[in-house]
CSV table of C-alpha atoms and ligand atoms in Angstrom, one decimal:
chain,number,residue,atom,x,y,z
A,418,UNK,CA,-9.9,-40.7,-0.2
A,419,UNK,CA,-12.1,-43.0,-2.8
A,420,UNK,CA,-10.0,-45.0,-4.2
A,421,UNK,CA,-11.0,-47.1,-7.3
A,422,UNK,CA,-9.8,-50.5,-6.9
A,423,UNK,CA,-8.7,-53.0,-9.7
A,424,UNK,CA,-7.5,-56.5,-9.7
A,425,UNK,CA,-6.4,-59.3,-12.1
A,426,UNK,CA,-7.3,-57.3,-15.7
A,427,UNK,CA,-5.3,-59.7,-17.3
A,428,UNK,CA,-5.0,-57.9,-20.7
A,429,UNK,CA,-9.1,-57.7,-21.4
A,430,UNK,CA,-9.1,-54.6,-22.8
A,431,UNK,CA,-13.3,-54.9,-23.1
A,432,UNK,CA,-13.5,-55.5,-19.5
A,433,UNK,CA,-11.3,-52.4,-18.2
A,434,UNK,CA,-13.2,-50.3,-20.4
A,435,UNK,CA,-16.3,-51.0,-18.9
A,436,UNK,CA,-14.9,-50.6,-15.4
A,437,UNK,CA,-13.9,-47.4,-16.1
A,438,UNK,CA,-17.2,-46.3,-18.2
A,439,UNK,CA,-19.5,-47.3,-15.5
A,440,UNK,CA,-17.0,-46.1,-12.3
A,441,UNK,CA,-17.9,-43.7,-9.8
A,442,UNK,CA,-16.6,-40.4,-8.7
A,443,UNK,CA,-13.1,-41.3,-8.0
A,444,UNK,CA,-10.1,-39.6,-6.1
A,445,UNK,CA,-7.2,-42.2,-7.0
A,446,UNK,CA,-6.9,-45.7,-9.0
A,447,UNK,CA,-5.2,-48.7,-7.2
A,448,UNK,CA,-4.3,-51.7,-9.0
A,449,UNK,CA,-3.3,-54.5,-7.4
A,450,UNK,CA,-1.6,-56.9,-10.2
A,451,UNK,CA,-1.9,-59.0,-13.0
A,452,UNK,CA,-2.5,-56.1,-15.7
A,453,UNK,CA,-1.8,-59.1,-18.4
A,454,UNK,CA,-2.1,-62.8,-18.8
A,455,UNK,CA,-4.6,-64.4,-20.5
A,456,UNK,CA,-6.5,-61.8,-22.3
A,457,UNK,CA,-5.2,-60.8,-26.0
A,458,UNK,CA,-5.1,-57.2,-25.4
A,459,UNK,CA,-1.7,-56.8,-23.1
A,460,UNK,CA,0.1,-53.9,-24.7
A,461,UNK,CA,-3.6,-51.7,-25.1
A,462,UNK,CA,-4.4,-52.6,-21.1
A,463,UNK,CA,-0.4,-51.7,-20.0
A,464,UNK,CA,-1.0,-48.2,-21.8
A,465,UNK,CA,-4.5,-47.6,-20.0
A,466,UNK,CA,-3.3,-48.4,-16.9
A,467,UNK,CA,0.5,-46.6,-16.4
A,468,UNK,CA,-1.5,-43.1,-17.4
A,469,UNK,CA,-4.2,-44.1,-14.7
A,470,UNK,CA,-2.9,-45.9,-11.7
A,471,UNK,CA,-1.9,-44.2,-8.7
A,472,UNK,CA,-0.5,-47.0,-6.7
A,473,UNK,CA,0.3,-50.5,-8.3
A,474,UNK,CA,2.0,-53.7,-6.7
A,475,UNK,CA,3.0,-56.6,-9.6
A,476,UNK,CA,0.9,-59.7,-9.7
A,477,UNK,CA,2.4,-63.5,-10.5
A,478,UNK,CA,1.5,-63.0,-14.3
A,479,UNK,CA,3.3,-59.5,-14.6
A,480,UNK,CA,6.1,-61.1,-12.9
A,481,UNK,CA,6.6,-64.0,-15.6
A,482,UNK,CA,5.2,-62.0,-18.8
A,483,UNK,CA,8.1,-59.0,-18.7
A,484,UNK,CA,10.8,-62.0,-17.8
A,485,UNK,CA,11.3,-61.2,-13.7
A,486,UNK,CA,10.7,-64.9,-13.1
A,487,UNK,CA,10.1,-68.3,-15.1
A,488,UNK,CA,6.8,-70.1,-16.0
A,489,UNK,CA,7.5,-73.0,-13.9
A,490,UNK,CA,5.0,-72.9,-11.3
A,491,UNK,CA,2.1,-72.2,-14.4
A,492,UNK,CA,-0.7,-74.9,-15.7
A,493,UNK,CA,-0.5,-75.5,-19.4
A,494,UNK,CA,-2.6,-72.9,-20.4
A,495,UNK,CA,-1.3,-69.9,-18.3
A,496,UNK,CA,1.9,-70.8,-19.8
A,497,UNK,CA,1.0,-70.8,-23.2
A,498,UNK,CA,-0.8,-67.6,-22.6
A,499,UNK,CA,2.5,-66.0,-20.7
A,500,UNK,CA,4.6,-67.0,-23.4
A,501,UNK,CA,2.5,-65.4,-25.7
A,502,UNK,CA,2.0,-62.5,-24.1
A,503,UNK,CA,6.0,-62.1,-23.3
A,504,UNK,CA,6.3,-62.0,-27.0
A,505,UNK,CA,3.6,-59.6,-27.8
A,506,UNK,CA,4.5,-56.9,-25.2
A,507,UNK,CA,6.0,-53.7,-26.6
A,508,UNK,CA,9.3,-52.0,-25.1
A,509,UNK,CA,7.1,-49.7,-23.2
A,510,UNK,CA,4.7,-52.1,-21.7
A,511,UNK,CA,7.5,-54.5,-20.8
A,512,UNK,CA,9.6,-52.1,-19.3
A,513,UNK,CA,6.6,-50.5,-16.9
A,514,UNK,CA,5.9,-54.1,-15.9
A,515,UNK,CA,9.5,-54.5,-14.5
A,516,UNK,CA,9.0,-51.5,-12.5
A,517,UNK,CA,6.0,-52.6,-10.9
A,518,UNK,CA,7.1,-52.8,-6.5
A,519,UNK,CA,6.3,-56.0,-5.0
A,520,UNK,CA,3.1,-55.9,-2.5
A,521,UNK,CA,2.3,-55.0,0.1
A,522,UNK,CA,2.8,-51.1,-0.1
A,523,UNK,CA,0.8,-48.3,1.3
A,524,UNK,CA,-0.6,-46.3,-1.2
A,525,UNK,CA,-0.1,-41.9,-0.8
A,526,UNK,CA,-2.6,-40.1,0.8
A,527,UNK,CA,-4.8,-43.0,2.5
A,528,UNK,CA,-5.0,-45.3,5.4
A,529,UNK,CA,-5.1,-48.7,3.7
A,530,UNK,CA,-2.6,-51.5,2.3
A,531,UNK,CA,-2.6,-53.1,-1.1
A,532,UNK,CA,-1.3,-56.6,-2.2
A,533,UNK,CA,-1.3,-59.2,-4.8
A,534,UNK,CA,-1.8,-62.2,-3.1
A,535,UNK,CA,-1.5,-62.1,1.1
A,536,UNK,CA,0.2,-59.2,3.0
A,537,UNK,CA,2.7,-61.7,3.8
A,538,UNK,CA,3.2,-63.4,0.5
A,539,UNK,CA,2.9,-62.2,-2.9
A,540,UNK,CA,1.8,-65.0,-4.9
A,541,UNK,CA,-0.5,-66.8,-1.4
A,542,UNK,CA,-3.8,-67.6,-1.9
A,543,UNK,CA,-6.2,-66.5,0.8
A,544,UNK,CA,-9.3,-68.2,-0.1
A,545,UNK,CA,-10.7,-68.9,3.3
A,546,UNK,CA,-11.0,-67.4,6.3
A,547,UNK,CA,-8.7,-69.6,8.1
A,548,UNK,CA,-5.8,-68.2,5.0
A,549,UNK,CA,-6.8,-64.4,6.2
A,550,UNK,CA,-6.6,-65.2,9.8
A,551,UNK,CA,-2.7,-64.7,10.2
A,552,UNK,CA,-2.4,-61.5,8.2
A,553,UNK,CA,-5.9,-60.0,9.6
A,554,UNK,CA,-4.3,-60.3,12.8
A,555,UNK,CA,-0.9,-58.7,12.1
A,556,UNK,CA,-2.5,-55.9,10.3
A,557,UNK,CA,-2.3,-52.7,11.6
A,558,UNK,CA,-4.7,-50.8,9.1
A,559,UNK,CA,-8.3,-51.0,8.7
A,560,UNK,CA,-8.4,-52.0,4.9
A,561,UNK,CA,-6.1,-54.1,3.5
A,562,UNK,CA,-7.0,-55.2,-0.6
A,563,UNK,CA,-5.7,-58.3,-2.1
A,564,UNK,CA,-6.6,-60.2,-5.4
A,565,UNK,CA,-5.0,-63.4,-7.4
A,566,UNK,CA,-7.9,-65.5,-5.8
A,567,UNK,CA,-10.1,-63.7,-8.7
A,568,UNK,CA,-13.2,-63.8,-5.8
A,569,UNK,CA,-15.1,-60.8,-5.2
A,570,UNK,CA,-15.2,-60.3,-1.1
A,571,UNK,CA,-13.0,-60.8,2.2
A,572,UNK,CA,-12.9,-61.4,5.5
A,573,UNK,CA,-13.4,-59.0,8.9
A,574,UNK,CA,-11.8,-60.1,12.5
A,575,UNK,CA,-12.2,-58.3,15.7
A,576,UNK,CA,-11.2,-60.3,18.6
A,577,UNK,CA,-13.1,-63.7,18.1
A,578,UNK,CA,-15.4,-62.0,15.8
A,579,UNK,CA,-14.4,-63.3,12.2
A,580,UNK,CA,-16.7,-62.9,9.2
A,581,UNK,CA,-16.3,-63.9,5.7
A,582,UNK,CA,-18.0,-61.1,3.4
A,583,UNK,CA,-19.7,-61.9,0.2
A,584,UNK,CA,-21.5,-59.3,-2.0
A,585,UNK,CA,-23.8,-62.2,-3.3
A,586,UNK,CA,-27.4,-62.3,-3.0
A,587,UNK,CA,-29.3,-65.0,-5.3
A,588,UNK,CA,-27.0,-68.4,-5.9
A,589,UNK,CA,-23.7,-67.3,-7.8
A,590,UNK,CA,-25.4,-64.0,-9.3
A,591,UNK,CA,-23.9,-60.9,-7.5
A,592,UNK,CA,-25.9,-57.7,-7.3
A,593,UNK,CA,-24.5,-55.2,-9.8
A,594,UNK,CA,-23.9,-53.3,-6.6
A,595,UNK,CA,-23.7,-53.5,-2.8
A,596,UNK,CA,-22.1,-51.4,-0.5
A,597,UNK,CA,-21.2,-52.2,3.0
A,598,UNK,CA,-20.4,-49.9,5.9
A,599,UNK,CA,-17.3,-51.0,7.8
A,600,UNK,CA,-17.8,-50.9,11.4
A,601,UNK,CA,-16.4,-48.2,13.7
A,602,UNK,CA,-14.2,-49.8,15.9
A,603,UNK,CA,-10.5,-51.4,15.6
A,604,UNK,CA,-12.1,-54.2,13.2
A,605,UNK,CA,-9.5,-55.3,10.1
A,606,UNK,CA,-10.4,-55.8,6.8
A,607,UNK,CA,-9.2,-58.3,4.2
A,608,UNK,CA,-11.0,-57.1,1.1
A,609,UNK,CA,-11.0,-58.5,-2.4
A,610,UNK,CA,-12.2,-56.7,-5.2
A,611,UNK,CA,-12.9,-59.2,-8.2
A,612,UNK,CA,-10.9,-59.4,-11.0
A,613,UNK,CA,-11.8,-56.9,-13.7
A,614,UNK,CA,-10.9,-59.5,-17.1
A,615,UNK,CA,-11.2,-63.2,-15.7
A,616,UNK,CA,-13.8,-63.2,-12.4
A,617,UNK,CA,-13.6,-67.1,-11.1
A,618,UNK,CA,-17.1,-66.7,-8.7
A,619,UNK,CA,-19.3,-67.6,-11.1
A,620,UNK,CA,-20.4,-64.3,-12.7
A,621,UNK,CA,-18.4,-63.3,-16.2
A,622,UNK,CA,-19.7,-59.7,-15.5
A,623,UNK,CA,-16.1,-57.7,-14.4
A,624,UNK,CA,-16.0,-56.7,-11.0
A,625,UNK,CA,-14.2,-53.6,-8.8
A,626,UNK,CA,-14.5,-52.4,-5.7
A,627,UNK,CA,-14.9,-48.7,-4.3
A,628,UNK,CA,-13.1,-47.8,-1.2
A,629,UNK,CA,-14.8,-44.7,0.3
A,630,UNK,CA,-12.2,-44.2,3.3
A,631,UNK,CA,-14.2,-40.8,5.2
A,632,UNK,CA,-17.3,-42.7,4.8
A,633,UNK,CA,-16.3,-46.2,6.0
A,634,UNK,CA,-17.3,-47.9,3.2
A,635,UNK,CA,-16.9,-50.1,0.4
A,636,UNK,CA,-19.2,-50.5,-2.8
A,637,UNK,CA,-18.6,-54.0,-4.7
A,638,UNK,CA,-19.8,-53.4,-8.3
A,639,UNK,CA,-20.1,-55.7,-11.2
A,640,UNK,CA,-20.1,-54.5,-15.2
A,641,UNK,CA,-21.1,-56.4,-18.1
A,642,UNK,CA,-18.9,-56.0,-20.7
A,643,UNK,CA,-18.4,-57.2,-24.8
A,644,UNK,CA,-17.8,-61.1,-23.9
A,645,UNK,CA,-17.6,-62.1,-27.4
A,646,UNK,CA,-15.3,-59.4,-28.7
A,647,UNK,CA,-13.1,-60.3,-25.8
A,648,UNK,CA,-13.4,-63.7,-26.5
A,649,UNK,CA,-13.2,-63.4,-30.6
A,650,UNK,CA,-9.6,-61.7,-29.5
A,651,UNK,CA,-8.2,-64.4,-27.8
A,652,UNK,CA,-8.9,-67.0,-30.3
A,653,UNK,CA,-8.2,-65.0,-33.0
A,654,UNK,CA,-4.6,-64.7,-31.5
A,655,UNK,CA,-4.4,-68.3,-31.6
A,656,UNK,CA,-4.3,-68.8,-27.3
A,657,UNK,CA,-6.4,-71.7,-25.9
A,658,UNK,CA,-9.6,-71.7,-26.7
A,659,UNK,CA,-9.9,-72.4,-22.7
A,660,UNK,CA,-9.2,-68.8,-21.8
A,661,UNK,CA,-12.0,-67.7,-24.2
A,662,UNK,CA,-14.4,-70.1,-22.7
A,663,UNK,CA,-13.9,-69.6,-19.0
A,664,UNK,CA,-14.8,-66.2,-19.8
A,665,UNK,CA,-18.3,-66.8,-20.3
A,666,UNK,CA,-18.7,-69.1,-17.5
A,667,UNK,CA,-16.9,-67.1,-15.0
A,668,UNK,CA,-14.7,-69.7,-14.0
B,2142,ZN,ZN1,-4.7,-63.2,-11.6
C-alpha cells in the first residue's frame, strides 16, 4: 500500500492542486480532516476530495462548518471564517461533510491508523513528544497519522527510545523532500503530514506525506503553490485579511 496522505486543506483549492500535480505514484488517498475552514474555495475542495479520498476521518473545522457542532471553542477569526464557510457550502458539500466518521479508523487494505487530532481525542493537540507519549504507547500499529497541529513530522517510541522527527534541514526551510526509512522492529509511529492549505512550521509551501507501507517508508514533500491567487480569494470574499496573510508567512 502507498498511500497519499493529506491534512488540514482547509478549502485552498491552489494548494490541493499542487499536491496532487506534483504527487507520486499512488495506490489510495487518505485525508485526515479539515477539508474546509479558512480558505475561500470550500465547495471546489469538497468536490476534489469526495471523488478522490479513500479513507477520511472529520477534522474540528468540518465538524462546525456543515452544523455538527457550534463555533464556541473558535478564535475570532476561525469563526468568522466557519461562519462563512457554513453559508457558502452547497447541499452536496454540506451533506458529504456530515458523513465524514470521527477518527481514529483503520483505513481498507493497509496496516496503519488515521486521526484528526490524537488517537484518543479528536480535536487534542499532540505538539510534543510528551502529548504523543500516551497514544504511541497504546498503539498497536506501526503508523499511526494525525494532523490539526498543521506541523510537518512526529514522534517514534520503542521502549525508552523516543524521537521527535522533523523533515527540516536549514532553520524553518524544509527540503522539498525527505524520506525516512522506519525501522524494522516493533517501533510506533506518530506521523504528521503538514497541512496541504495553511502549514503553521514556517514554510507556506503545502506539505503531504507519502506512506510506502512494503517499503517501510515515509517521503515528507513540500509544493509551492499560487500564494497570491489563494490569497486574492480570501480577501476577495471579504474573510480576514489575517487568513490571507498567514499564508505567506506560514504561520
Ligand atoms: Zn486544521
Amino acid at each position: 500500500m502507498r498511500a497519499l496522505i493529506l491534512s488540514d486543506i482547509h478549502g485552498n483549492l491552489e494548494a490541493l492542486q499542487a499536491v496532487l500535480a506534483a504527487a507520486p505514484a499512488y495506490d489510495a488517498i487518505w485525508n485526515l480532516g479539515d477539508v474546509v475552514g479558512y480558505g475561500a474555495s470550500p465547495n471546489e475542495v469538497v468536490d476534489v476530495m469526495r471523488l478522490l479520498a479513500d479513507a477520511s476521518v472529520r477534522g474540528n473545522h468540518d465538524k462546525v462548518c456543515c452544523g455538527t457542532t457550534s463555533a464556541n471553542a473558535f478564535n475570532a477569526s476561525a469563526r468568522t471564517a466557519a461562519e462563512w464557510t457554513r453559508k457558502q457550502l452547497l447541499p452536496f458539500a454540506a451533506a458529504w461533510l456530515q458523513t465524514l466518521p470521527q477518527g481514529p479508523l483503520h483505513p481498507p487494505n493497509s496496516a496503519s491508523m488515521i486521526a484528526h487530532g490524537s488517537p484518543l481525542g479528536e480535536d487534542v493537540y499532540i505538539l510534543s513528544i510528551r502529548e504523543a507519549w500516551v497514544p504511541l504507547q497504546q498503539s498497536s500499529h506501526r503508523t499511526t497519522w494525525f494532523g490539526h497541529t498543521h506541523i510537518q513530522g512526529g514522534f517514534q517510541l520503542l521502549a525508552k527510545d523516543w524521537r521527535t522527527i522533523r523533515p527540516e534541514t536549514s532553520g524553518t526551510r524544509y527540503p522539498s523532500q525527505r524520506t525516512f526509512q522506519l525501522r524494522d522492529d516493533s517501533t510506533r509511529y506518530l506521523l504528521n503530514p503538514g497541512s496541504v492549505g495553511q502549514p503553521r512550521d514556517g514554510d507556506w509551501r503545502a506539505a503531504f506525506a507519502l506512506l510506502d507501507e512494503e517499503a517501510g517508508s515515509v517521503t515528507f514533500h513540500r509544493v509551492p503553490y499560487d500564494l497570491s491567487l489563494a490569497q486574492g480569494r480570501i480577501l476577495m470574499a471579504g474573510l480576514p485579511e489575517r487568513l490571507a496573510q498567514r499564508l505567506r508567512e506560514g504561520r
